[in-house]
PDB file of C-alpha atoms in Angstrom:
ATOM      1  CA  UNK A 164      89.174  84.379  84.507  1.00 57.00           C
ATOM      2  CA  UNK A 165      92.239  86.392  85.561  1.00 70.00           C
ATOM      3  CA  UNK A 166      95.911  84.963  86.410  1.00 85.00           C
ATOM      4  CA  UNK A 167      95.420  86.511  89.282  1.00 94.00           C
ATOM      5  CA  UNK A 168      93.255  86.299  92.265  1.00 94.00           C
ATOM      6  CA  UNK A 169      95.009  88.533  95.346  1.00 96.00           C
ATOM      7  CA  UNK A 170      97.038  91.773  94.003  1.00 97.00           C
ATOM      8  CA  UNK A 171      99.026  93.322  96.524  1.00 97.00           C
ATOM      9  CA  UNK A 172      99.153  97.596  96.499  1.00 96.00           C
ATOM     10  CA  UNK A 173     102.249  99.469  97.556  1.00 96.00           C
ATOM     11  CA  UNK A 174     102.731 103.449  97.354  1.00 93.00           C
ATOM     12  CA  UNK A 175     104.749 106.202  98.441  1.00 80.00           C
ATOM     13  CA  UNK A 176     102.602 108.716 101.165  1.00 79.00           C
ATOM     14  CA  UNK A 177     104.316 111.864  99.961  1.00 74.00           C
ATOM     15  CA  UNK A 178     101.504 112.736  97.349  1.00 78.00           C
ATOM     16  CA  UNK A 179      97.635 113.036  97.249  1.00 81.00           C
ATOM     17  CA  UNK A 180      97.586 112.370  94.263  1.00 87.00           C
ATOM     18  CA  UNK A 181      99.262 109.040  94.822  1.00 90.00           C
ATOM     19  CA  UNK A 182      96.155 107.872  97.006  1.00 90.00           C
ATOM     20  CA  UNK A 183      93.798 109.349  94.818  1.00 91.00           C
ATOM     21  CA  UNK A 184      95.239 106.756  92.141  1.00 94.00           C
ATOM     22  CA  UNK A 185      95.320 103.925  94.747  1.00 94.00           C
ATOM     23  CA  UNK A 186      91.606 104.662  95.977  1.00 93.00           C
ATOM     24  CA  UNK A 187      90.911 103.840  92.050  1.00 95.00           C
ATOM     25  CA  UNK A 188      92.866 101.046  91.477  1.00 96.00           C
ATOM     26  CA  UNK A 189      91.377  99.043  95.039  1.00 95.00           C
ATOM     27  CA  UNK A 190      87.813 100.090  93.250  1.00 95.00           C
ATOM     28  CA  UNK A 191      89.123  98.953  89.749  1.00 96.00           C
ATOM     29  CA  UNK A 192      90.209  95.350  91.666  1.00 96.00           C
ATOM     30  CA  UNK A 193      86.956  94.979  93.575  1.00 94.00           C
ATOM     31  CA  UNK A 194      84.567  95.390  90.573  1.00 95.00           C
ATOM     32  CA  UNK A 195      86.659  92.650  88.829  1.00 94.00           C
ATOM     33  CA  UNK A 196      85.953  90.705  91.853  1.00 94.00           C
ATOM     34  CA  UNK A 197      89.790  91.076  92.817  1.00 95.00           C
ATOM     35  CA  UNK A 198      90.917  91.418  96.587  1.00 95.00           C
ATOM     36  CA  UNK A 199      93.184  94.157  97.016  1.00 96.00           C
ATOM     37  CA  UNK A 200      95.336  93.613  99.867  1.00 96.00           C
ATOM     38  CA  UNK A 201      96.989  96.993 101.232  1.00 95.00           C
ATOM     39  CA  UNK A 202     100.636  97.451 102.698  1.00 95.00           C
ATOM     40  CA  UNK A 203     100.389  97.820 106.284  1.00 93.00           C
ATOM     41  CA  UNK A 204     101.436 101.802 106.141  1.00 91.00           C
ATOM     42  CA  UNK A 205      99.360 102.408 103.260  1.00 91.00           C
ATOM     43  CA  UNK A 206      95.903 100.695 104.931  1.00 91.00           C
ATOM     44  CA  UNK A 207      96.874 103.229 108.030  1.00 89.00           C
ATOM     45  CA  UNK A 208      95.953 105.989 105.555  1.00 85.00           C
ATOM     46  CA  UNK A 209      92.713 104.622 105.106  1.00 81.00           C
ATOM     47  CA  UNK A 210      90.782 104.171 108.031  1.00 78.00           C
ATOM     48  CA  UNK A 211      86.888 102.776 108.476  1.00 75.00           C
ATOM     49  CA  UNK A 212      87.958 100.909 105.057  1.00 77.00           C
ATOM     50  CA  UNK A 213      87.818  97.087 105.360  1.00 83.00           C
ATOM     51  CA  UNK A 214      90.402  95.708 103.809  1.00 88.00           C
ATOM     52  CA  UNK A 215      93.087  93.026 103.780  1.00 93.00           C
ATOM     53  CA  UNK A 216      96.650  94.148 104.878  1.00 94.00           C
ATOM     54  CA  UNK A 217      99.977  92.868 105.527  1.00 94.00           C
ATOM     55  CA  UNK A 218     103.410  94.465 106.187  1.00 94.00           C
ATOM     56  CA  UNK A 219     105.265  95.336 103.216  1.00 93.00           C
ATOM     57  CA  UNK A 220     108.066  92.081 103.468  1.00 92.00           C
ATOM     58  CA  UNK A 221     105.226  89.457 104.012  1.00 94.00           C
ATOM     59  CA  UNK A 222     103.123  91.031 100.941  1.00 94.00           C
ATOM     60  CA  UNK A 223     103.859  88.361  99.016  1.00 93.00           C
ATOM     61  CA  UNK A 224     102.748  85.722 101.294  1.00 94.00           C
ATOM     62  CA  UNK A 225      99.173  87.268 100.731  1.00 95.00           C
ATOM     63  CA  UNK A 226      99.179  87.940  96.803  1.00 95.00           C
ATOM     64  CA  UNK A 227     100.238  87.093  93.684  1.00 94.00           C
ATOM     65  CA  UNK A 228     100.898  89.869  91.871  1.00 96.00           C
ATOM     66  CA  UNK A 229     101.811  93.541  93.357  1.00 97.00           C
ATOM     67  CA  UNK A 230     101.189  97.024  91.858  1.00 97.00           C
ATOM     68  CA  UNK A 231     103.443  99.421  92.924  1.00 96.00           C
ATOM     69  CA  UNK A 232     102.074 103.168  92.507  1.00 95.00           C
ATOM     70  CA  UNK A 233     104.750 105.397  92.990  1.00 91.00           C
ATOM     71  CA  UNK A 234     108.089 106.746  90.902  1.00 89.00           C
ATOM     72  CA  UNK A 235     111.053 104.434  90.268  1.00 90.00           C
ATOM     73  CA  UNK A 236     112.261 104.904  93.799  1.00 90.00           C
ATOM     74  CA  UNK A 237     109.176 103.374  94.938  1.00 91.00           C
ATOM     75  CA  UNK A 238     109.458 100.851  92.650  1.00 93.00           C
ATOM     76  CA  UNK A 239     112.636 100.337  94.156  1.00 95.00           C
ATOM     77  CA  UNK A 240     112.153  99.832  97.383  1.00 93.00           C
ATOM     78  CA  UNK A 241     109.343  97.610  96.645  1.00 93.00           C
ATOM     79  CA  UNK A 242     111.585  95.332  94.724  1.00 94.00           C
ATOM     80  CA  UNK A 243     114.102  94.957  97.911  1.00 94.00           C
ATOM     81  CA  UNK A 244     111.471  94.138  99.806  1.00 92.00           C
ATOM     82  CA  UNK A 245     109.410  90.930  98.013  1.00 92.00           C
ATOM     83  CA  UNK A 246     112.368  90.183  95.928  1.00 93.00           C
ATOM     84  CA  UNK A 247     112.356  86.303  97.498  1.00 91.00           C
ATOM     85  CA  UNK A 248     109.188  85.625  96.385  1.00 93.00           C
ATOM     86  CA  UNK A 249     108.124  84.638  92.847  1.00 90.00           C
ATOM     87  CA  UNK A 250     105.438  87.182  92.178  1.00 95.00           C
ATOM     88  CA  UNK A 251     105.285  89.356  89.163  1.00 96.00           C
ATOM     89  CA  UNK A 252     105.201  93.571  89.669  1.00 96.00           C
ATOM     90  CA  UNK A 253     103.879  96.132  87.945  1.00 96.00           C
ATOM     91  CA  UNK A 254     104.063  99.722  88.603  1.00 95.00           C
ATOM     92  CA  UNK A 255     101.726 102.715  88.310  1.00 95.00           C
ATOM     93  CA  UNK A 256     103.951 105.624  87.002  1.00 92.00           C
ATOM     94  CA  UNK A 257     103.193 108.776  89.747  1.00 86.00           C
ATOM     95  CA  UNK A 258     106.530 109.582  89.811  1.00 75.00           C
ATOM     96  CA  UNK A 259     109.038 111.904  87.789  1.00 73.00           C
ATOM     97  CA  UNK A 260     110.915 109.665  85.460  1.00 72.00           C
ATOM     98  CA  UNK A 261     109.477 105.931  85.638  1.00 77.00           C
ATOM     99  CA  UNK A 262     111.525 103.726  83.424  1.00 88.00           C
ATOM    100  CA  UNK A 263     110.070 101.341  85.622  1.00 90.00           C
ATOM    101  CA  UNK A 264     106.553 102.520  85.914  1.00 89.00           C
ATOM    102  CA  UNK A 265     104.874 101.612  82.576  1.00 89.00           C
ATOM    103  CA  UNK A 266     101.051 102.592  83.934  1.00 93.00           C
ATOM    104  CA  UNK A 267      99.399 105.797  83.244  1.00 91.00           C
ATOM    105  CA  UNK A 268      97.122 106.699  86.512  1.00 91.00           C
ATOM    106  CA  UNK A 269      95.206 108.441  83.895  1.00 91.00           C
ATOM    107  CA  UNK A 270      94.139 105.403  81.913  1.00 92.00           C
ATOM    108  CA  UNK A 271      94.102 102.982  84.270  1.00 94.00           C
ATOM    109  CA  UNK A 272      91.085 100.821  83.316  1.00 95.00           C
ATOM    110  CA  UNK A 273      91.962 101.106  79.444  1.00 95.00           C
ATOM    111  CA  UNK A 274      95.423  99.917  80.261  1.00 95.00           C
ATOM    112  CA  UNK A 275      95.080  97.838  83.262  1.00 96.00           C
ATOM    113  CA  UNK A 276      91.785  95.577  81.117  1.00 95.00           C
ATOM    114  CA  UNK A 277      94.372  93.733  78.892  1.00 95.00           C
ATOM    115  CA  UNK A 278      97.229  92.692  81.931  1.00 95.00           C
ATOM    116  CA  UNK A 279      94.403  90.960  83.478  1.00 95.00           C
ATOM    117  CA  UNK A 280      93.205  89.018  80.526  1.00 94.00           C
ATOM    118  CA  UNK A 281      96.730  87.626  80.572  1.00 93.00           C
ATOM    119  CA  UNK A 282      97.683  89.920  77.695  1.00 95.00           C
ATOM    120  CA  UNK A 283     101.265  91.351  78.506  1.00 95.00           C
ATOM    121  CA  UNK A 284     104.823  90.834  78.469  1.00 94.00           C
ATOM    122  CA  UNK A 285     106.814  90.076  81.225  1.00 95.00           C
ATOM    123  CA  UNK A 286     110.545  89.637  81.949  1.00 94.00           C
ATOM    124  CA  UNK A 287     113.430  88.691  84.656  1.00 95.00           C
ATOM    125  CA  UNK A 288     115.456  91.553  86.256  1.00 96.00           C
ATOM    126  CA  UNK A 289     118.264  90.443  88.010  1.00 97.00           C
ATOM    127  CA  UNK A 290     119.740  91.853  90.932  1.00 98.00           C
ATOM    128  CA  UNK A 291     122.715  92.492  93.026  1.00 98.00           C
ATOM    129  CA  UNK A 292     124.109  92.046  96.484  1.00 98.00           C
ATOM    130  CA  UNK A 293     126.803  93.292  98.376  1.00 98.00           C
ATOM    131  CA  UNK A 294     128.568  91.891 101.628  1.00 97.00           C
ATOM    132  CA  UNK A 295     131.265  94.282 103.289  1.00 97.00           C
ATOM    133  CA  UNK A 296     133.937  92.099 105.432  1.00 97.00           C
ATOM    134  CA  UNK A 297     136.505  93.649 108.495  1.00 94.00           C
ATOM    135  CA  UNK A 298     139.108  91.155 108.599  1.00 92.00           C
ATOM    136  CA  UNK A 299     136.937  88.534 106.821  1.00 89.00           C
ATOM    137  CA  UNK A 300     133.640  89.220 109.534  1.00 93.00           C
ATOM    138  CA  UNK A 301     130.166  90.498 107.856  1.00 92.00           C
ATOM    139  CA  UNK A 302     129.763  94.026 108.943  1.00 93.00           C
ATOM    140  CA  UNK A 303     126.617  94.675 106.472  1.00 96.00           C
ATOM    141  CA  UNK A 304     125.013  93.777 103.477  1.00 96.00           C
ATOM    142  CA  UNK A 305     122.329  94.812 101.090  1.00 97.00           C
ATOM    143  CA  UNK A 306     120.422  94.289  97.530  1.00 97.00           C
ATOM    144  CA  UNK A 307     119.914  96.439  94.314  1.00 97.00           C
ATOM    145  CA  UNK A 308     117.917  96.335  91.475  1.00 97.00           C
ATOM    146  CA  UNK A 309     119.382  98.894  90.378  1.00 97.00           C
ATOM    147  CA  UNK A 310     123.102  99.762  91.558  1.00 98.00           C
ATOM    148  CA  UNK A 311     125.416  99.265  94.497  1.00 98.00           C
ATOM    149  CA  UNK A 312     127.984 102.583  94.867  1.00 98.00           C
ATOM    150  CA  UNK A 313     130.805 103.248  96.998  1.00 97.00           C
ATOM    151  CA  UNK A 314     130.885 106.757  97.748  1.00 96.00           C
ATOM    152  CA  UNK A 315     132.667 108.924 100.537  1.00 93.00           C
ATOM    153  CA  UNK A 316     129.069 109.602 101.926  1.00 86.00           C
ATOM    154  CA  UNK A 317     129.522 113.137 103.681  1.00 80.00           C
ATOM    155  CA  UNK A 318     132.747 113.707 103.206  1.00 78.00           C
ATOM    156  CA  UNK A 319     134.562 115.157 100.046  1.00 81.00           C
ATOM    157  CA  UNK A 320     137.314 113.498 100.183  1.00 88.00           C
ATOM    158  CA  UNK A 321     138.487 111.436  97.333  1.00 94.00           C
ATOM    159  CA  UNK A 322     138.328 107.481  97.977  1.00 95.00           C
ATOM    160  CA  UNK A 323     141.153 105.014  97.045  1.00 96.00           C
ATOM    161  CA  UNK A 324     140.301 101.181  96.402  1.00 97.00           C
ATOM    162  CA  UNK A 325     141.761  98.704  94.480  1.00 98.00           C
ATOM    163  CA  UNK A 326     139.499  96.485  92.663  1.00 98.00           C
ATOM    164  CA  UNK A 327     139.502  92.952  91.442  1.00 98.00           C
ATOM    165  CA  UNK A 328     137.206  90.376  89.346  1.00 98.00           C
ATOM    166  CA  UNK A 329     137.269  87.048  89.545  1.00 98.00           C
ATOM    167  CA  UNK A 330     139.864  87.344  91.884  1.00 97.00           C
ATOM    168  CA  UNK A 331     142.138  89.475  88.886  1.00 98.00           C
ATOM    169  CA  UNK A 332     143.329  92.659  89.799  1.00 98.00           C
ATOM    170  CA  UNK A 333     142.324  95.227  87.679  1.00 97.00           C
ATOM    171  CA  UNK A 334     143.253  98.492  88.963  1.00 96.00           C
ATOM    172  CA  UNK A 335     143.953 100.796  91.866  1.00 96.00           C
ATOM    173  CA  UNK A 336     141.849 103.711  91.584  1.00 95.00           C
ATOM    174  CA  UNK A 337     141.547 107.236  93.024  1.00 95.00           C
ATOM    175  CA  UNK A 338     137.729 108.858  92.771  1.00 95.00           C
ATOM    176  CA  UNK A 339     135.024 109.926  94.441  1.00 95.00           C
ATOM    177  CA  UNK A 340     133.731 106.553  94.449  1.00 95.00           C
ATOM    178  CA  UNK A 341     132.243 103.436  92.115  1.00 98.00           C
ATOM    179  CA  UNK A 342     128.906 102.798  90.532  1.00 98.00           C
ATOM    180  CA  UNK A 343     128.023  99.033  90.435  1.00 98.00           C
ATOM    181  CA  UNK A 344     124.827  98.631  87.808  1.00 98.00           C
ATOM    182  CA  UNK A 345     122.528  96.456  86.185  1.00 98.00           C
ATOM    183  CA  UNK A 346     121.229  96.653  83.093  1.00 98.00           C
ATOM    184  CA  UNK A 347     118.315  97.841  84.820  1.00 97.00           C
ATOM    185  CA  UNK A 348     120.363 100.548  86.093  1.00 97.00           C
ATOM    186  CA  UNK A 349     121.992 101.212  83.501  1.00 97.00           C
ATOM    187  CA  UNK A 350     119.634 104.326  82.703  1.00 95.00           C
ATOM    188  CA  UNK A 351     119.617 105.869  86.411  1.00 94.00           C
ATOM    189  CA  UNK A 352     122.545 107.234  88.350  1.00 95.00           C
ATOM    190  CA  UNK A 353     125.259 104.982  86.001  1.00 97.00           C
ATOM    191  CA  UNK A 354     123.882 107.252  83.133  1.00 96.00           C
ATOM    192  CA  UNK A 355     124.397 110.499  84.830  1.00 94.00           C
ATOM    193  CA  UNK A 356     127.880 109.140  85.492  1.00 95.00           C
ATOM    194  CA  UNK A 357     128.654 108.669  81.968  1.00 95.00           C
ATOM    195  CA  UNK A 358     127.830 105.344  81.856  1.00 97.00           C
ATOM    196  CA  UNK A 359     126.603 103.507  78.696  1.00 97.00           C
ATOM    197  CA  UNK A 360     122.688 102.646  78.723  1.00 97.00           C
ATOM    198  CA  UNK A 361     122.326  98.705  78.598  1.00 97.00           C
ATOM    199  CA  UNK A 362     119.483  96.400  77.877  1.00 96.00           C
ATOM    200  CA  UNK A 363     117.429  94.994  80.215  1.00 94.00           C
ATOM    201  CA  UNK A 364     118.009  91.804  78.778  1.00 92.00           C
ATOM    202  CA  UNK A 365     121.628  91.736  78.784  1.00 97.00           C
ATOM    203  CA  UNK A 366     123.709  89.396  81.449  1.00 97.00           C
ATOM    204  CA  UNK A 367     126.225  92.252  82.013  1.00 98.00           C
ATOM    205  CA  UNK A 368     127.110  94.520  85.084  1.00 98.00           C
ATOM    206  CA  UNK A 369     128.418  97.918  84.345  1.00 98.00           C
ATOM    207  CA  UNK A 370     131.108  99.324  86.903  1.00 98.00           C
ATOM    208  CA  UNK A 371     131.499 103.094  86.711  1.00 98.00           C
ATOM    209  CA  UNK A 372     134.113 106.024  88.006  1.00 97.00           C
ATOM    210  CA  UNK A 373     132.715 108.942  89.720  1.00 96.00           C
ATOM    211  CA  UNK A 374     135.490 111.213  89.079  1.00 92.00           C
ATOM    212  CA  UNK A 375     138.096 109.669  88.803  1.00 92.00           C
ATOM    213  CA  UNK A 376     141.653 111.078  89.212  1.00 89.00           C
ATOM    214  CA  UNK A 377     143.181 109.396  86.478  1.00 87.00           C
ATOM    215  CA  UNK A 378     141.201 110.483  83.477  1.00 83.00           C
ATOM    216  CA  UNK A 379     142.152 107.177  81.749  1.00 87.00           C
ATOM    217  CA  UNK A 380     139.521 105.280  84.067  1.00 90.00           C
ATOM    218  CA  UNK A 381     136.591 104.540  82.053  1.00 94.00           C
ATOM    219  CA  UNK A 382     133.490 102.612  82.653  1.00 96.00           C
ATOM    220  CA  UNK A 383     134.022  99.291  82.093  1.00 97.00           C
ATOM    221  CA  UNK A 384     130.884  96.433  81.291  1.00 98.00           C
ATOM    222  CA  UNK A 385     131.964  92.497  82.440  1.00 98.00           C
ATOM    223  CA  UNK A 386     129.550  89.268  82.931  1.00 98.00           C
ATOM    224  CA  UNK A 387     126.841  89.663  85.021  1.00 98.00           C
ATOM    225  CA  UNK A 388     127.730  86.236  86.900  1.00 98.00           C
ATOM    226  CA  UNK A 389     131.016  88.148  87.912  1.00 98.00           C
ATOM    227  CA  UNK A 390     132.593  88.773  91.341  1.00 98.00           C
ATOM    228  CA  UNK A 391     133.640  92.061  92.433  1.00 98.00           C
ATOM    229  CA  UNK A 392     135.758  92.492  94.769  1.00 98.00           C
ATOM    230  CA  UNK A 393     137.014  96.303  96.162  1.00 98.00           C
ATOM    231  CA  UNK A 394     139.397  96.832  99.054  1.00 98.00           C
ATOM    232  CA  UNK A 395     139.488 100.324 100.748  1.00 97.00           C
ATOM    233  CA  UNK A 396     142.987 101.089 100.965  1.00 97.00           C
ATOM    234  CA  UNK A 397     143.991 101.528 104.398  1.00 95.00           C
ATOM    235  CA  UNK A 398     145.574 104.677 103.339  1.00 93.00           C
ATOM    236  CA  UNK A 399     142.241 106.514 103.591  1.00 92.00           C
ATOM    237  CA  UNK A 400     141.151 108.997 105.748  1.00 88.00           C
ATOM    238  CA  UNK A 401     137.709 108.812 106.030  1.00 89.00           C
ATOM    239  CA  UNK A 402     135.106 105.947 106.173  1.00 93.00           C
ATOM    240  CA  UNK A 403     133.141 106.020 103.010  1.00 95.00           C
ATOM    241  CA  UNK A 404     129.653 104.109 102.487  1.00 96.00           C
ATOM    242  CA  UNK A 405     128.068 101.481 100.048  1.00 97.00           C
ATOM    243  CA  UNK A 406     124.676 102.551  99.044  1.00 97.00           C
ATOM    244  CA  UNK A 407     121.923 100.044  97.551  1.00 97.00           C
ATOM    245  CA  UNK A 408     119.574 101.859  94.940  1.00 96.00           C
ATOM    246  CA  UNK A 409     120.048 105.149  96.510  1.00 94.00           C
ATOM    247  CA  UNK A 410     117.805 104.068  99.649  1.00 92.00           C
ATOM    248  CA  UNK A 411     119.876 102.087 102.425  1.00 90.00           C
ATOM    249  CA  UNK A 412     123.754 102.690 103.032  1.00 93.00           C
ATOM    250  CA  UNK A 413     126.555 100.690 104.889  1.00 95.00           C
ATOM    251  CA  UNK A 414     129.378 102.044 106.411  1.00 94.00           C
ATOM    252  CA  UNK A 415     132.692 100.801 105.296  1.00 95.00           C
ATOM    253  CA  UNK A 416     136.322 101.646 107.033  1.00 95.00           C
ATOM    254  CA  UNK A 417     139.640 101.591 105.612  1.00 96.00           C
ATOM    255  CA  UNK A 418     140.774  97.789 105.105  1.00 96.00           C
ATOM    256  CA  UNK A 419     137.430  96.752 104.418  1.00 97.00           C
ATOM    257  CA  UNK A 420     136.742  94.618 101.441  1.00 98.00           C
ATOM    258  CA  UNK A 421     133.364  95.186  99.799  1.00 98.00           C
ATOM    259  CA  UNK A 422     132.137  91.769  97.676  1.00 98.00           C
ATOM    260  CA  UNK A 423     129.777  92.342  95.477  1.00 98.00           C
ATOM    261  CA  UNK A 424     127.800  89.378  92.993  1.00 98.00           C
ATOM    262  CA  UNK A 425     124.405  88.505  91.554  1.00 98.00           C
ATOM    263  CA  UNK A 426     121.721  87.806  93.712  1.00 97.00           C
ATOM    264  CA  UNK A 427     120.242  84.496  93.214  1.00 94.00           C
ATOM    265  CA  UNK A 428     116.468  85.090  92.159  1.00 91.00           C
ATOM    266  CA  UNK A 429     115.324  88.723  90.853  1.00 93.00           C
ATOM    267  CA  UNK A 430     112.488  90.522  89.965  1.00 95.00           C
ATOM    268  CA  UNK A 431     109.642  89.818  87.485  1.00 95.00           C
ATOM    269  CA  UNK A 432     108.563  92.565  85.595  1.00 95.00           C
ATOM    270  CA  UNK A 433     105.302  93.083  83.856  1.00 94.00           C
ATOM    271  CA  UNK A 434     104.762  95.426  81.128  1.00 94.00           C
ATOM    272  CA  UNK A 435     101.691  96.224  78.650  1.00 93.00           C
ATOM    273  CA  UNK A 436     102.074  94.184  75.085  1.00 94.00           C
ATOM    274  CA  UNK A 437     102.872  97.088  73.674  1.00 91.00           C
ATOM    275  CA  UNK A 438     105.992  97.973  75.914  1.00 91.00           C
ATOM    276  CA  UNK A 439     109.377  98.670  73.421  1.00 92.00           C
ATOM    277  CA  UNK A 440     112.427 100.055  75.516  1.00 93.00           C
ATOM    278  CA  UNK A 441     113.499 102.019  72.753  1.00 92.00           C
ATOM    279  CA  UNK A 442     110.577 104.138  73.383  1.00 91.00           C
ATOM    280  CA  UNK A 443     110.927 104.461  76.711  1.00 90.00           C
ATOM    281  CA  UNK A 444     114.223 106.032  76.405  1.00 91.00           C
ATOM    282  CA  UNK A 445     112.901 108.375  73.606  1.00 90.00           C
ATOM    283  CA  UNK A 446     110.245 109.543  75.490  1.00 87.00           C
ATOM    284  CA  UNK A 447     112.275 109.660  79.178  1.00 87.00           C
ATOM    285  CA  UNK A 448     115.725 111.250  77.697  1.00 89.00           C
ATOM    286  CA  UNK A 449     114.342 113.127  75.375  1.00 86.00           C
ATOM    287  CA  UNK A 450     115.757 111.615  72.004  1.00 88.00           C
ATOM    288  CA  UNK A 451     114.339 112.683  68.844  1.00 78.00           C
ATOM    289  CA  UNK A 452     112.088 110.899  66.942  1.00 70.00           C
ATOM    290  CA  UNK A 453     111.114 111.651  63.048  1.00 71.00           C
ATOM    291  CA  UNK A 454     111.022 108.284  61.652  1.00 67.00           C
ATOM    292  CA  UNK A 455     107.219 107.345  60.606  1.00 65.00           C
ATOM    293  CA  UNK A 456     106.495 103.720  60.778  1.00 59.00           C
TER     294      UNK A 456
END
């Protein structure tokens, strides 16, 4: 008997190849005597099928586990979306990178077989939320999985901010914005931002400079249950955004204050038994590998 009985299915549109892969997986699920149950946009793409549907935020009303088929940014967006319920994901790598995508659409029975006998591993992701205040009044908020960054969004001017944590000031800094990570995100834009690359497993936020003026500003990795606080100065000229994964932005003025803390809850992952991060990163950065086990 499998752990699970409903298995929700959730893909980008922007590829054939990506329902090609989903058109396999439904048949893969109904021959195990599994009920797929579609995204709303995704059962659009299917018509004369019969088969259950829901939209995307009330997926996990209808399922207990969801496959996401798609890149990281998929992935993503996914996450966001059922993070308040307590269902496990796993993704279906047809994007570029996928450090979260651990599936090959290639050998999807061969490695799909064992997760459903209950053989894999899975693990917590947490995640992070940020509320931006006008003279102490919500003006917007949004989740991460992976980062939160203030940025000028399309201007190029240079932001100034001072931040605190845990109510400590820490420093007033000229850039072209901040990263705000997770572990999880640790290997994504952080990493391009020469940011160190951090364990899934570790309680830990990492905040990085984008360019910082002062060269002396360098990334800087504090407890995960910490709270970040950033105040735009009022000396700035141009309204600059706060960005969640890269996917959905909120517009900050001058004199705003931007709080930003772990989100209560998270994400469980589900990976094959033989997932190891250190070969993830070998095989998605590129590192060398000689030794012979």
């Amino acid at each position: 008997m499998s752990l699970f009985t409903r298995v929700g299915i959730i893909a980008r549109l922007d590829k054939p190849q990506v329902l090609e892969t989903v058109k396999k997986l439904m048949e893969y699920l109904q021959d195990k005597n599994l009920v797929p149950v579609l995204e709303t946009e995704l059962a659009t793409m299917m018509p004369g099928v019969k088969i259950d549907s829901s939209p995307l935020k009330e997926l996990g009303d209808h399922c207990d586990l969801a496959i996401v088929v798609g890149g990281d940014g998929s992935f993503l967006g996914a996450a966001r979306a059922i993070c308040s319920y307590d269902i496990p994901v796993l993704g279906i790598n047809r994007g570029t990178l996928g450090f979260l995508t651990d599936i090959s659409p290639h050998q999807l029975k061969e490695e799909l077989d064992p997760i459903f006998r209950g053989e894999f591993h899975e693990e917590k992701r947490f995640m992070i939320q940020a509320k931006v205040k006008r003279q102490n009044q919500a003006r917007g908020e949004g989740i991460a999985l992976n980062d939160l960054v203030l940025h000028p969004g399309k201007s190029a001017r240079m932001i100034q901010f001072d931040l605190f944590i845990d109510d400590q000031f820490v420093m007033n800094q000229k850039s072209d914005g901040l990263i705000v990570a997770t572990p999880t995100g640790s290997t994504a834009y952080a990493l391009s931002a020469g940011g160190p690359i951090m364990l899934p497993t570790l309680d830990a936020i990492v905040l990085v400079p984008m360019h910082p003026h002062t060269l002396s500003n360098r990334p800087i990795v504090i407890n995960g249950n910490a709270k970040i606080r950033i105040v735009v100065c009022e000396s700035n000229l141009t309204y600059p955004s706060v960005s969640c994964d890269g996917q959905l932005n909120i517009t900050a003025a001058p004199g705003d204050e931007i709080h930003i803390t772990k989100k209560e809850g998270g994400i469980r992952l589900i990976h094959p038994m033989n997932h190891d991060f250190y070969d993830v990163c070998r095989d998605k950065l590129g590192w060398q590998s000689s030794y012979k086990s």
